[in-house]
PDB file of C-alpha atoms in Angstrom:
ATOM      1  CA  UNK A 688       2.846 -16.243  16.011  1.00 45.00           C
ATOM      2  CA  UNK A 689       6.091 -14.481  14.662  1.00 45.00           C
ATOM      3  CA  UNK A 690       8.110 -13.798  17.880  1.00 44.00           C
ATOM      4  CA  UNK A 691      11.272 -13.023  15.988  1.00 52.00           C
ATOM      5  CA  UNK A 692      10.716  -9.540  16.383  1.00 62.00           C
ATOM      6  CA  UNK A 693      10.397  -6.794  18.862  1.00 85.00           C
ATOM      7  CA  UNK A 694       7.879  -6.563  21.504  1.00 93.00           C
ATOM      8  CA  UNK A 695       6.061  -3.194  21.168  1.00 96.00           C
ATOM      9  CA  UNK A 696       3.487  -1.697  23.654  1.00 98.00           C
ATOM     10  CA  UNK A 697       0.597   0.211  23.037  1.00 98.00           C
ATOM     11  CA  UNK A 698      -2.966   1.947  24.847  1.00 98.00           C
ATOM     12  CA  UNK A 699      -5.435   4.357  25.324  1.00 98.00           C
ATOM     13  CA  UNK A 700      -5.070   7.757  26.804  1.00 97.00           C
ATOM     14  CA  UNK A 701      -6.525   7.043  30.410  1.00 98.00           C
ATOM     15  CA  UNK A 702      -3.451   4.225  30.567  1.00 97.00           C
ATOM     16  CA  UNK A 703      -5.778   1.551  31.767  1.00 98.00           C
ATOM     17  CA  UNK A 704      -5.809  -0.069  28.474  1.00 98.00           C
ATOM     18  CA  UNK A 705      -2.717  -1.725  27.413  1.00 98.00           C
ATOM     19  CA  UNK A 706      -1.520  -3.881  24.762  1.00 98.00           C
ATOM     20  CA  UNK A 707       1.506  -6.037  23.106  1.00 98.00           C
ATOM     21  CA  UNK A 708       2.515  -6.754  20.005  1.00 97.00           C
ATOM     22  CA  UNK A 709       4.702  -9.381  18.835  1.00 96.00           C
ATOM     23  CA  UNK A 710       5.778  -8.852  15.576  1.00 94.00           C
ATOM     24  CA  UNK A 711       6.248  -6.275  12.369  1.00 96.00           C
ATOM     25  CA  UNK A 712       3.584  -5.250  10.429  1.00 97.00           C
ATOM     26  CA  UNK A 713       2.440  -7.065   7.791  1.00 97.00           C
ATOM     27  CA  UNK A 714       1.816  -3.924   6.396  1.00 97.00           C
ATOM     28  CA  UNK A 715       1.014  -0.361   7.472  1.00 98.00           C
ATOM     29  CA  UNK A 716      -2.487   1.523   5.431  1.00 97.00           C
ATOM     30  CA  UNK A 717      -2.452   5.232   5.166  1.00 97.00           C
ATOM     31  CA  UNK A 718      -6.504   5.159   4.872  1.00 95.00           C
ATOM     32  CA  UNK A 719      -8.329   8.098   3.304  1.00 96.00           C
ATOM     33  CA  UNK A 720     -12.042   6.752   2.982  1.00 92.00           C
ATOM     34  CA  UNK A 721     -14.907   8.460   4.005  1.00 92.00           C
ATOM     35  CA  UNK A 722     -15.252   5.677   7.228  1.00 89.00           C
ATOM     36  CA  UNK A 723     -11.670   6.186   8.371  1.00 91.00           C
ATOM     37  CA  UNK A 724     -12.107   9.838   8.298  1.00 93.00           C
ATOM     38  CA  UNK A 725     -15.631  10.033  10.204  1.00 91.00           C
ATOM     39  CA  UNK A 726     -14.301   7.079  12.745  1.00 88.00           C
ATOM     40  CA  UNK A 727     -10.719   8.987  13.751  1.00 90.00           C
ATOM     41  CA  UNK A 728     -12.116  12.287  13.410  1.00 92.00           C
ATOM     42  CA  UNK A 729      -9.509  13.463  11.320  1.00 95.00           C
ATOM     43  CA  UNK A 730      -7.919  13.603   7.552  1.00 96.00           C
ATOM     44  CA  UNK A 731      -6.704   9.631   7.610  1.00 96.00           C
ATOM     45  CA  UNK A 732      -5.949   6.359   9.574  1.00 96.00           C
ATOM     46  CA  UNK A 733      -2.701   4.824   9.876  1.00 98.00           C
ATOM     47  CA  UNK A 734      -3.645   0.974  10.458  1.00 97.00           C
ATOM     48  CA  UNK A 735      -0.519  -1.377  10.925  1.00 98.00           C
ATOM     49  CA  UNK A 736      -1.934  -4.888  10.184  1.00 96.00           C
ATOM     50  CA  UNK A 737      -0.572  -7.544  12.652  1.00 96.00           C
ATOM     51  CA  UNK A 738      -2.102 -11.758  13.213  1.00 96.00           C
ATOM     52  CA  UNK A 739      -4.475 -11.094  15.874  1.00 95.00           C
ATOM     53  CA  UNK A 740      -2.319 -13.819  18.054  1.00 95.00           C
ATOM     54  CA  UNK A 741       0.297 -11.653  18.402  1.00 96.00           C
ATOM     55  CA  UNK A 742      -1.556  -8.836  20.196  1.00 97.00           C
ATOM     56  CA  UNK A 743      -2.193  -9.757  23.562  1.00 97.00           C
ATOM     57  CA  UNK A 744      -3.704  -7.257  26.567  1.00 98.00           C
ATOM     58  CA  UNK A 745      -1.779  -6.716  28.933  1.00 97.00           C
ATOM     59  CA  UNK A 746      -4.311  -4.930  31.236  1.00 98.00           C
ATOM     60  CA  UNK A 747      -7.869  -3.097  30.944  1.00 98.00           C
ATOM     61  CA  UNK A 748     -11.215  -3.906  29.845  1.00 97.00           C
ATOM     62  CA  UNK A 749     -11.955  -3.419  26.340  1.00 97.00           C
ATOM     63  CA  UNK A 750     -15.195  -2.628  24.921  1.00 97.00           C
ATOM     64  CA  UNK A 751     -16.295  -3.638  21.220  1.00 95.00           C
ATOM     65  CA  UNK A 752     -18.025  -1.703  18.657  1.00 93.00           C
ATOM     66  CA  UNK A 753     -19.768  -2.759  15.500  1.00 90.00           C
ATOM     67  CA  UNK A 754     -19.662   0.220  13.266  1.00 88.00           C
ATOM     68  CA  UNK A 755     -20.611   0.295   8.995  1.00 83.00           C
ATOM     69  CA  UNK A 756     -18.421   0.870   6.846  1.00 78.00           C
ATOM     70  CA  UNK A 757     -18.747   2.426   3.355  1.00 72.00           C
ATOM     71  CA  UNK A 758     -17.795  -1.014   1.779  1.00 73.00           C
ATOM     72  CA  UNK A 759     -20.789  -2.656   3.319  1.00 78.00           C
ATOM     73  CA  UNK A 760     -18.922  -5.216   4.961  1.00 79.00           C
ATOM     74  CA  UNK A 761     -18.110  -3.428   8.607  1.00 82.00           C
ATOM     75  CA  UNK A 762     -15.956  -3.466  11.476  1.00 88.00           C
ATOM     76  CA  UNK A 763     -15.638  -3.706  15.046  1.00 92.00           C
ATOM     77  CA  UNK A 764     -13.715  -1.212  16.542  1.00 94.00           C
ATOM     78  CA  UNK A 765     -12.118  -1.792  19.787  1.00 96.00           C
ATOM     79  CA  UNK A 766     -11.771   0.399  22.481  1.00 97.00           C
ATOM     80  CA  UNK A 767     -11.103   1.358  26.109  1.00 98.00           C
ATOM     81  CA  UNK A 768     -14.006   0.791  28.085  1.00 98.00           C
ATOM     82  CA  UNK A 769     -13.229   3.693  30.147  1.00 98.00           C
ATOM     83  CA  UNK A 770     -11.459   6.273  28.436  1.00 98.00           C
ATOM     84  CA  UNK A 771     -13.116   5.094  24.613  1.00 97.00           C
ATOM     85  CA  UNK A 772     -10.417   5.450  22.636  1.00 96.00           C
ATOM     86  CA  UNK A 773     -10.187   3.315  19.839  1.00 96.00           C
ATOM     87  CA  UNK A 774      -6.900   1.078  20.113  1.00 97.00           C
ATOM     88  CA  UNK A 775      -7.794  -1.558  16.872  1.00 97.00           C
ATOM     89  CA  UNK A 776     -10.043  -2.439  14.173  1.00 94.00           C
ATOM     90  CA  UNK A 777     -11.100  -5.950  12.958  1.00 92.00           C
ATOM     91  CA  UNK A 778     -12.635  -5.402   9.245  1.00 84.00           C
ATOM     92  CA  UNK A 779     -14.295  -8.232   7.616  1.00 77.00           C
ATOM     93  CA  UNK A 780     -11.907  -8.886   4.661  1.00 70.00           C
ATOM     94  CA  UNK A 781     -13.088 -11.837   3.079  1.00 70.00           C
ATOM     95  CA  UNK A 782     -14.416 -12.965   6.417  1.00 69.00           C
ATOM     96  CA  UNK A 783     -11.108 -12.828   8.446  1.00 73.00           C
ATOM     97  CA  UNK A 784     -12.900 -10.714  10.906  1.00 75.00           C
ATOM     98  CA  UNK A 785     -11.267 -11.792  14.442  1.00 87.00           C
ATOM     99  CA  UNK A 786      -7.619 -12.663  13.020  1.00 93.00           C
ATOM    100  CA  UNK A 787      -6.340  -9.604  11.626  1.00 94.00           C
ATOM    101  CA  UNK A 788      -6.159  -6.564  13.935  1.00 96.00           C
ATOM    102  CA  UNK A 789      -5.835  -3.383  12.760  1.00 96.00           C
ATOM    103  CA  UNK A 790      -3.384  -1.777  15.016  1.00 98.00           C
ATOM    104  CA  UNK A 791      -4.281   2.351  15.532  1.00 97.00           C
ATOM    105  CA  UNK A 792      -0.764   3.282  14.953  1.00 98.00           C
ATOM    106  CA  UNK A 793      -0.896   6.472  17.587  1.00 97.00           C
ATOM    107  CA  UNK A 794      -2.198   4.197  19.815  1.00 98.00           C
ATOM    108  CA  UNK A 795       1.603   2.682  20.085  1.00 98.00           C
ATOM    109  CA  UNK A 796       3.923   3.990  22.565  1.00 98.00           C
ATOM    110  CA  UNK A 797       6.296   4.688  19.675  1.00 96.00           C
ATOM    111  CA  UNK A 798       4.224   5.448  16.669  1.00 96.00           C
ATOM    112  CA  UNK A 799       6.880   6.942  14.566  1.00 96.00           C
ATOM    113  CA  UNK A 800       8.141   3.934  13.930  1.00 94.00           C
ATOM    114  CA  UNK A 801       5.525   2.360  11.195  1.00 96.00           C
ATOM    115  CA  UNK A 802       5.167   4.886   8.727  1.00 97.00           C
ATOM    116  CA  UNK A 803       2.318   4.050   6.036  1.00 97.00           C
ATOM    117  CA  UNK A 804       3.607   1.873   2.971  1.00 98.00           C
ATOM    118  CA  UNK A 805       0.649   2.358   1.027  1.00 98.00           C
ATOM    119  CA  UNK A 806      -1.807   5.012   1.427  1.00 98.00           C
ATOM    120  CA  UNK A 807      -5.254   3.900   0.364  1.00 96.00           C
ATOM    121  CA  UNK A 808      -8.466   4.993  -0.412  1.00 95.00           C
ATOM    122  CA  UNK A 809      -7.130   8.416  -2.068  1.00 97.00           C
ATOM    123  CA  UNK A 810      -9.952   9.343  -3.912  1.00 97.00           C
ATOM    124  CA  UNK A 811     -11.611  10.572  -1.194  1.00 97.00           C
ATOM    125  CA  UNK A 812      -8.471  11.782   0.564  1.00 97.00           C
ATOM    126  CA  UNK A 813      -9.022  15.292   1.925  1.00 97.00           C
ATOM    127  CA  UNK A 814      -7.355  18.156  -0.404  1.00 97.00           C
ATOM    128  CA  UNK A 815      -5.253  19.718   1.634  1.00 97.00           C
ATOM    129  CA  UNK A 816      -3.587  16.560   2.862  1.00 97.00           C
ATOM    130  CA  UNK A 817      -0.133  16.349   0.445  1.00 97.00           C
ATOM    131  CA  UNK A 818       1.289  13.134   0.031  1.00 97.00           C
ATOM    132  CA  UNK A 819       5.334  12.486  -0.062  1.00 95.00           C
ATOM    133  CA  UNK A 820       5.509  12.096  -3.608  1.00 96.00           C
ATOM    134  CA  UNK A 821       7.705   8.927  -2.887  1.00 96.00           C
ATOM    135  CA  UNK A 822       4.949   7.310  -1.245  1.00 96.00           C
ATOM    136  CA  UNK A 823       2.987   4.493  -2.775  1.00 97.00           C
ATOM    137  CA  UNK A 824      -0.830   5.354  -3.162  1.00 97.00           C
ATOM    138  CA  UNK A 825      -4.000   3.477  -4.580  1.00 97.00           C
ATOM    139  CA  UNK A 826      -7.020   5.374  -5.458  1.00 97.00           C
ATOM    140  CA  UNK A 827      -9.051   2.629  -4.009  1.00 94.00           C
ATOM    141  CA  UNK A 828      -7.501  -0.798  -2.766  1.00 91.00           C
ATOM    142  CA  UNK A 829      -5.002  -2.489  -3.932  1.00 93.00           C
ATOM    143  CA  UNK A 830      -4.254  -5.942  -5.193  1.00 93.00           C
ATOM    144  CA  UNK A 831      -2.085  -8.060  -2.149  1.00 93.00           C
ATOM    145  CA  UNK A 832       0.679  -9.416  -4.797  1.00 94.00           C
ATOM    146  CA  UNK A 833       1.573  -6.144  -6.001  1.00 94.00           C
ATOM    147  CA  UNK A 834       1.481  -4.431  -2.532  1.00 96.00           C
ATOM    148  CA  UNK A 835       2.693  -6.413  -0.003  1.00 97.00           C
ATOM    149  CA  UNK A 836       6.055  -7.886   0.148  1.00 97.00           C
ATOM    150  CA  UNK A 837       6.719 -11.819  -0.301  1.00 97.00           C
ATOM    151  CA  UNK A 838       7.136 -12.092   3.648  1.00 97.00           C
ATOM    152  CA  UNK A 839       3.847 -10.755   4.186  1.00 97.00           C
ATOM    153  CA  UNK A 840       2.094 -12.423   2.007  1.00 96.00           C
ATOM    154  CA  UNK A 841       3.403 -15.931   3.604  1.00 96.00           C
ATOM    155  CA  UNK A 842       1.574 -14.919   6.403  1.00 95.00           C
ATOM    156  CA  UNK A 843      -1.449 -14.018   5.104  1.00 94.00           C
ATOM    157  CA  UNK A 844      -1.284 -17.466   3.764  1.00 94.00           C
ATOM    158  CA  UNK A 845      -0.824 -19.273   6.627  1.00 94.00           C
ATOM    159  CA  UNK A 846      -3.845 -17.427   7.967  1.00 93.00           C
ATOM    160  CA  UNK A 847      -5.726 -18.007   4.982  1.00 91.00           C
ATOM    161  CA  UNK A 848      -4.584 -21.698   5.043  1.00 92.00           C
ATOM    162  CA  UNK A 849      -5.895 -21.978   8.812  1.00 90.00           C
ATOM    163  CA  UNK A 850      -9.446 -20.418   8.036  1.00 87.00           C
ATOM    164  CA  UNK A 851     -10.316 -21.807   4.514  1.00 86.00           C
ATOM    165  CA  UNK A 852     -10.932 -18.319   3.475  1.00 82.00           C
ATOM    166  CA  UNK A 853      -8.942 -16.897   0.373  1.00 83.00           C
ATOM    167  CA  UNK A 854      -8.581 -13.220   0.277  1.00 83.00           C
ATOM    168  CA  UNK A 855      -5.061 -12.387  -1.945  1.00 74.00           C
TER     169      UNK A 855
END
């Protein structure tokens, strides 16, 4: 776990859910697919991606929910158990399933600070939605070494190294 960070709190609307992080971001999607946009009910996700033992509950049930996804693979969305609002994904990238969590960036209790750095998935991004012309954008996905930073990518290494599974 990275603990040389801030703490940072998140939950659901009904406040019974509640959640910590420990850590930054390994990196923050902007998601445009088709999934994203049918799951949030809106234009995009923003998904910070944090080790999945440094998000901890701090109190609530949560409630699990295995949804497809237009890459075939899935994901299991996680969510209050009373109030249903979705707080995290875990996708199945290259069978890391359980140890990345996709963080629902409104769900924090300070989402403005984890902007997206990449926004993904833009061919299917909704017309009207105009992108910072600054901001760094893939039509698809991207590849890791050209997309995340060096920092990152030592700990996707380290969980890579701890599963066996190779996804960069």
């Amino acid at each position: 776990m990275n603990t040389q960070s801030h703490t940072r709190e998140g939950g659901c609307t009904c406040g019974q859910l509640r959640y910590q992080v420990v850590s930054e971001p390994m990196i923050v999607h902007g998601c445009h697919c088709r999934g994203c946009q049918k799951n949030s009910g809106s234009a995009f996700a923003v998904n910070a991606l944090f080790e999945a033992d440094c998000v901890t509950v701090i109190s609530g049930t949560l409630e699990e929910i295995a949804v497809p996804t237009p890459s075939g693979t899935g994901q299991d969305i996680t969510r209050c158990a009373n109030c249903k609002v979705a707080v995290w994904s875990n996708y199945n990238m290259g069978g890391l399933r359980k140890n990345i969590r996709f963080i629902r960036v409104g769900t924090l209790d300070d989402p403005d600070q984890f902007p997206p750095d990449v926004h993904i998935y833009t061919s299917s991004k909704q017309p009207w939605v105009i992108l910072p012309s600054a901001d760094r954008r893939v039509s698809e996905f991207y590849e890791f070494a050209e997309t995340w930073t060096p920092a990152s990518l030592e700990r996707l290494a380290k969980i890579e190294a701890s599963t066996g599974i190779k996804i960069s």
